[in-house]
Short mmCIF file of C-alpha atoms in Angstrom, two decimals:
data_model
loop_
_atom_site.label_atom_id
_atom_site.label_comp_id
_atom_site.label_asym_id
_atom_site.label_seq_id
_atom_site.Cartn_x
_atom_site.Cartn_y
_atom_site.Cartn_z
CA MET L 1 92.02 102.86 71.27
CA ILE L 2 93.22 99.71 73.34
CA THR L 3 96.94 100.16 74.27
CA TRP L 4 98.91 97.57 74.24
CA GLN L 5 99.43 96.92 77.86
CA GLU L 6 96.74 96.94 78.97
CA ARG L 7 96.41 93.87 75.75
CA ARG L 8 98.68 91.98 77.96
CA ALA L 9 97.05 93.40 81.32
CA VAL L 10 93.86 91.82 80.48
CA PRO L 11 95.54 87.86 79.19
CA LEU L 12 97.07 88.67 82.74
CA VAL L 13 93.15 88.95 84.49
CA GLN L 14 92.20 86.11 83.14
CA GLN L 15 95.07 83.71 83.99
CA SER L 16 94.73 85.44 88.18
CA LEU L 17 90.94 84.78 87.85
CA VAL L 18 90.79 80.94 86.45
CA GLN L 19 93.85 79.84 89.25
CA ALA L 20 92.42 82.29 91.72
CA GLY L 21 89.24 79.55 90.82
CA ALA L 22 90.80 76.36 90.19
CA LEU L 23 92.93 76.51 93.73
CA LEU L 24 89.20 77.95 95.46
CA ARG L 25 87.66 74.46 93.87
CA THR L 26 90.76 72.22 95.28
CA TRP L 27 90.51 73.76 98.65
CA SER L 28 86.69 73.36 99.12
CA ARG L 29 86.77 69.34 98.50
CA ASP L 30 90.38 68.90 100.85
CA PRO L 31 88.36 68.74 104.42
CA GLY L 32 91.23 69.15 106.53
CA ILE L 33 91.53 73.44 104.62
CA VAL L 34 87.51 73.28 104.91
CA VAL L 35 87.60 72.81 108.69
CA GLN L 36 91.15 75.28 108.83
CA SER L 37 89.47 77.58 107.18
CA LEU L 38 86.35 77.51 108.00
CA VAL L 39 84.83 75.27 111.70
CA PHE L 40 88.20 75.71 113.96
CA PRO L 41 87.86 79.73 113.75
CA ALA L 42 84.02 79.70 114.27
CA PHE L 43 85.21 76.96 117.24
CA MET L 44 87.96 78.82 118.45
CA LEU L 45 85.88 82.53 118.74
CA LEU L 46 83.20 80.58 121.12
CA MET L 47 86.14 79.16 122.63
CA PHE L 48 87.46 82.63 123.91
CA GLN L 49 85.17 84.43 124.06
CA LEU L 50 82.99 81.67 126.14
CA VAL L 51 85.83 81.39 128.78
CA LEU L 52 87.83 84.55 128.58
CA GLY L 53 85.32 86.84 126.47
CA GLU L 54 83.57 88.65 130.59
CA THR L 55 87.54 88.65 131.25
CA VAL L 56 89.02 90.57 128.65
CA THR L 57 85.34 93.03 128.88
CA THR L 58 86.64 93.83 132.48
CA MET L 59 89.94 95.06 131.26
CA GLY L 60 88.31 98.52 129.49
CA GLY L 61 88.56 98.50 125.47
CA GLY L 62 85.23 97.90 124.78
CA ASP L 63 82.83 94.60 124.57
CA SER L 64 84.99 91.77 124.40
CA VAL L 65 83.61 90.20 121.23
CA TYR L 66 84.48 92.60 119.32
CA GLY L 67 89.03 91.87 119.77
CA ASN L 68 88.05 88.50 119.60
CA THR L 69 85.92 88.24 116.65
CA GLY L 70 88.80 90.92 114.04
CA LEU L 71 91.26 88.43 116.82
CA VAL L 72 89.44 85.38 115.08
CA ALA L 73 89.50 85.94 111.60
CA LEU L 74 92.79 87.27 111.44
CA VAL L 75 94.70 83.92 112.41
CA GLY L 76 92.52 82.43 110.63
CA ALA L 77 94.42 84.58 107.95
CA LEU L 78 96.99 83.44 109.60
CA PHE L 79 96.16 79.48 109.90
CA GLY L 80 94.99 79.88 106.77
CA THR L 81 98.44 80.44 104.55
CA LEU L 82 100.30 77.81 105.55
CA ALA L 83 97.70 75.91 103.97
CA THR L 84 98.63 78.15 100.99
CA ALA L 85 102.24 77.11 100.98
CA ILE L 86 101.50 73.83 101.95
CA THR L 87 99.83 73.44 98.22
CA LEU L 88 102.02 74.93 96.59
CA ILE L 89 104.85 72.66 97.58
CA HIS L 90 103.45 69.72 96.94
CA GLU L 91 102.51 71.12 93.56
CA ARG L 92 106.32 72.05 93.10
CA ASP L 93 107.01 68.37 94.55
CA THR L 94 104.49 67.01 92.26
CA GLY L 95 105.89 67.55 88.56
CA LEU L 96 102.27 69.94 88.67
CA LEU L 97 103.67 73.75 89.15
CA ALA L 98 106.51 72.97 86.37
CA ARG L 99 104.13 71.59 83.62
CA MET L 100 102.00 75.11 85.03
CA TRP L 101 104.74 76.71 84.32
CA THR L 102 105.63 75.86 80.71
CA LEU L 103 101.93 76.96 80.14
CA PRO L 104 100.92 79.79 76.96
CA VAL L 105 99.63 81.97 79.54
CA PRO L 106 101.01 84.62 81.66
CA ARG L 107 103.14 83.43 84.32
CA ALA L 108 102.49 86.29 86.84
CA GLY L 109 99.55 84.77 86.95
CA PHE L 110 100.02 82.65 89.05
CA ILE L 111 100.98 83.91 92.05
CA ALA L 112 98.81 86.63 91.42
CA GLY L 113 95.95 84.09 92.06
CA ARG L 114 97.34 82.46 94.80
CA LEU L 115 97.09 85.61 96.01
CA LEU L 116 93.61 86.88 95.63
CA ALA L 117 92.26 82.90 96.28
CA GLU L 118 93.91 84.15 99.56
CA ALA L 119 92.18 87.06 99.25
CA VAL L 120 88.72 85.69 99.00
CA ARG L 121 89.30 82.20 101.31
CA ALA L 122 90.19 85.22 104.34
CA GLY L 123 86.79 87.29 103.25
CA LEU L 124 84.25 83.77 103.48
CA ALA L 125 86.64 82.87 106.22
CA THR L 126 85.24 86.67 107.32
CA ALA L 127 81.93 86.16 106.96
CA VAL L 128 81.13 82.82 107.84
CA LEU L 129 82.92 84.10 111.91
CA PHE L 130 80.57 86.78 112.26
CA ALA L 131 77.57 85.08 111.18
CA VAL L 132 78.55 82.60 114.33
CA ALA L 133 79.94 86.38 116.72
CA VAL L 134 75.24 87.77 116.09
CA PRO L 135 74.45 85.37 118.71
CA LEU L 136 77.84 85.62 120.90
CA GLY L 137 76.81 89.98 120.95
CA PHE L 138 78.90 91.04 118.26
CA ARG L 139 77.07 94.21 115.64
CA PHE L 140 77.04 96.13 113.07
CA GLU L 141 76.63 99.02 114.90
CA HIS L 142 77.95 101.78 111.88
CA GLY L 143 75.88 100.04 108.84
CA VAL L 144 76.15 97.65 106.62
CA LEU L 145 78.83 99.43 104.65
CA ALA L 146 81.66 99.73 107.95
CA GLY L 147 80.46 96.28 108.71
CA VAL L 148 81.81 95.10 104.39
CA GLY L 149 84.32 97.19 105.58
CA ALA L 150 85.02 94.83 108.39
CA LEU L 151 85.23 92.21 105.83
CA LEU L 152 87.99 93.19 103.94
CA VAL L 153 90.36 94.18 106.61
CA PRO L 154 91.20 90.24 107.18
CA MET L 155 91.57 90.01 103.49
CA ILE L 156 94.19 92.45 102.92
CA PHE L 157 95.40 91.45 106.06
CA GLY L 158 96.16 87.63 105.28
CA VAL L 159 97.77 89.17 101.67
CA GLY L 160 100.15 90.82 103.04
CA ILE L 161 101.11 87.51 105.30
CA ALA L 162 100.52 85.58 101.87
CA VAL L 163 103.30 87.00 100.83
CA PRO L 164 106.18 85.45 102.86
CA VAL L 165 104.86 82.74 103.66
CA LEU L 166 105.51 80.87 99.36
CA ALA L 167 108.48 83.16 99.86
CA LEU L 168 109.15 79.81 101.81
CA ALA L 169 106.85 77.63 100.70
CA THR L 170 108.86 77.65 97.53
CA VAL L 171 112.58 77.66 98.88
CA ALA L 172 111.05 75.22 101.69
CA SER L 173 112.40 72.02 101.80
CA GLY L 174 109.75 70.18 103.30
CA LYS L 175 105.94 71.07 104.46
CA GLY L 176 107.54 70.16 108.80
CA ALA L 177 109.91 73.95 107.05
CA VAL L 178 106.70 75.36 106.93
CA GLN L 179 103.96 74.56 109.87
CA GLN L 180 106.71 75.80 111.67
CA LEU L 181 105.83 79.21 110.83
CA GLY L 182 103.04 78.08 113.19
CA GLY L 183 105.05 78.74 116.23
CA LEU L 184 105.26 82.19 114.93
CA PHE L 185 101.88 82.12 114.97
CA LEU L 186 101.07 81.44 118.28
CA LEU L 187 103.22 84.08 119.68
CA LEU L 188 101.31 86.35 117.02
CA LEU L 189 97.79 84.44 118.10
CA PHE L 190 98.43 85.41 121.79
CA PHE L 191 100.44 88.98 122.35
CA ASN L 192 97.45 91.96 121.11
CA GLY L 193 96.30 94.05 121.62
CA GLY L 194 92.56 91.69 121.27
CA PHE L 195 93.53 88.88 123.16
CA ALA L 196 93.61 91.72 126.52
CA PRO L 197 94.10 95.78 126.12
CA VAL L 198 97.52 97.03 125.10
CA ASP L 199 98.12 98.75 128.82
CA GLN L 200 97.79 94.63 130.14
CA TYR L 201 100.75 93.61 129.09
CA TRP L 202 104.04 93.65 131.49
CA GLY L 203 105.35 97.37 129.87
CA TRP L 204 108.75 95.47 127.73
CA ILE L 205 106.08 93.94 125.34
CA GLN L 206 103.28 96.78 124.46
CA PRO L 207 105.45 97.58 121.61
CA PHE L 208 106.23 94.90 120.05
CA VAL L 209 101.81 94.22 120.86
CA ARG L 210 100.76 97.63 119.61
CA HIS L 211 103.22 97.99 117.02
CA GLN L 212 102.72 93.96 115.56
CA PRO L 213 100.71 94.08 112.46
CA MET L 214 98.32 91.95 113.77
CA THR L 215 96.59 94.48 116.66
CA PRO L 216 96.31 98.20 114.03
CA ALA L 217 94.24 95.09 111.92
CA ILE L 218 92.31 93.54 115.30
CA ASP L 219 91.65 97.97 115.38
CA ALA L 220 90.48 98.20 112.76
CA VAL L 221 87.79 96.42 112.35
CA ARG L 222 86.78 97.45 115.98
CA GLY L 223 86.07 100.79 114.96
CA LEU L 224 84.44 99.50 111.79
CA THR L 225 82.00 98.00 113.86
CA GLU L 226 81.46 98.16 117.60
CA GLY L 227 83.18 102.27 116.89
CA GLY L 228 86.62 103.48 117.78
CA PRO L 229 89.73 104.82 115.51
CA VAL L 230 89.21 103.87 111.85
CA LEU L 231 91.34 105.58 110.16
CA ALA L 232 94.44 105.42 111.91
CA PRO L 233 95.22 101.53 112.15
CA PHE L 234 93.02 100.98 108.92
CA VAL L 235 95.73 103.06 107.17
CA THR L 236 98.44 100.74 109.80
CA THR L 237 96.94 97.46 108.04
CA VAL L 238 97.43 98.56 104.19
CA LEU L 239 100.87 99.63 105.17
CA TRP L 240 101.90 96.81 106.42
CA THR L 241 100.68 94.79 103.75
CA VAL L 242 102.15 96.86 101.03
CA GLY L 243 105.96 97.21 102.68
CA LEU L 244 105.26 92.84 103.21
CA ILE L 245 104.78 92.96 100.06
CA ALA L 246 107.51 95.44 99.14
CA VAL L 247 110.08 92.89 100.86
CA PHE L 248 108.63 89.71 100.16
CA GLY L 249 106.79 89.93 96.55
CA PRO L 250 109.99 89.41 94.45
CA LEU L 251 111.42 86.79 96.65
CA ALA L 252 108.74 84.43 95.89
CA VAL L 253 108.71 85.43 91.85
CA ARG L 254 112.20 84.53 92.21
CA GLY L 255 111.89 81.63 93.93
CA TYR L 256 109.02 80.53 92.26
CA ARG L 257 110.38 80.89 89.07
CA ARG L 258 113.14 78.35 90.11
CA ALA L 259 110.74 76.11 92.17
CA ALA L 260 109.70 75.37 89.20
CA GLU L 261 112.21 75.66 86.20
CA GLN L 262 113.83 72.84 89.06
CA ARG L 263 111.80 70.21 87.73
#
């Protein structure tokens, strides 16, 4: 017998898939999002590896291509969330969000669909990045299943970051407020365990570098591909994601409802 919870879950899943599919189709037709999601990370990886690869490798911690690939995959996930937020602001300002809010479908599916689309986008971008990294020496040393696990890490990370970004987007007065997050993302880009080994940073900043959310995610990608610890960094990445959802998820839901009902 199907319970009432199961009957409610079916339309929610359907609406989430529909919303995710619509967003992915919209993003695929936007040259800016395509470049930011696929072309820019590939270019960044090439530049990092060609300019800094040998230097980072000599610092210790393994072949730099593994750390750089994980780093750039997460950077792509970070900046990809900005595109999601800007799309949401556009929908709010044009009234599209309010019109969709009146549809007789589970409203939670709108946010769930955005997060699902963000995860898929991050996964596709990471797959392309892995393909670009192979000629640079990147290998799946522990097999295909471990490679799939490495692909999942940026997807999990991207969902966690997307929630606070969406929460901000629902209350932002314009796109500029969201774009200012780029400064914070640049800080995370240059101070993590993929850009350089943690012990190469100044002592006073090492705790931040070691515990900020990008470092365990990079370590997880490295461990699943080159080798090294996997369980601890992967669990830490999941905990970061769960924590961000727990803290900012209610804010995102309330902000989304308010933004839709104000039009």
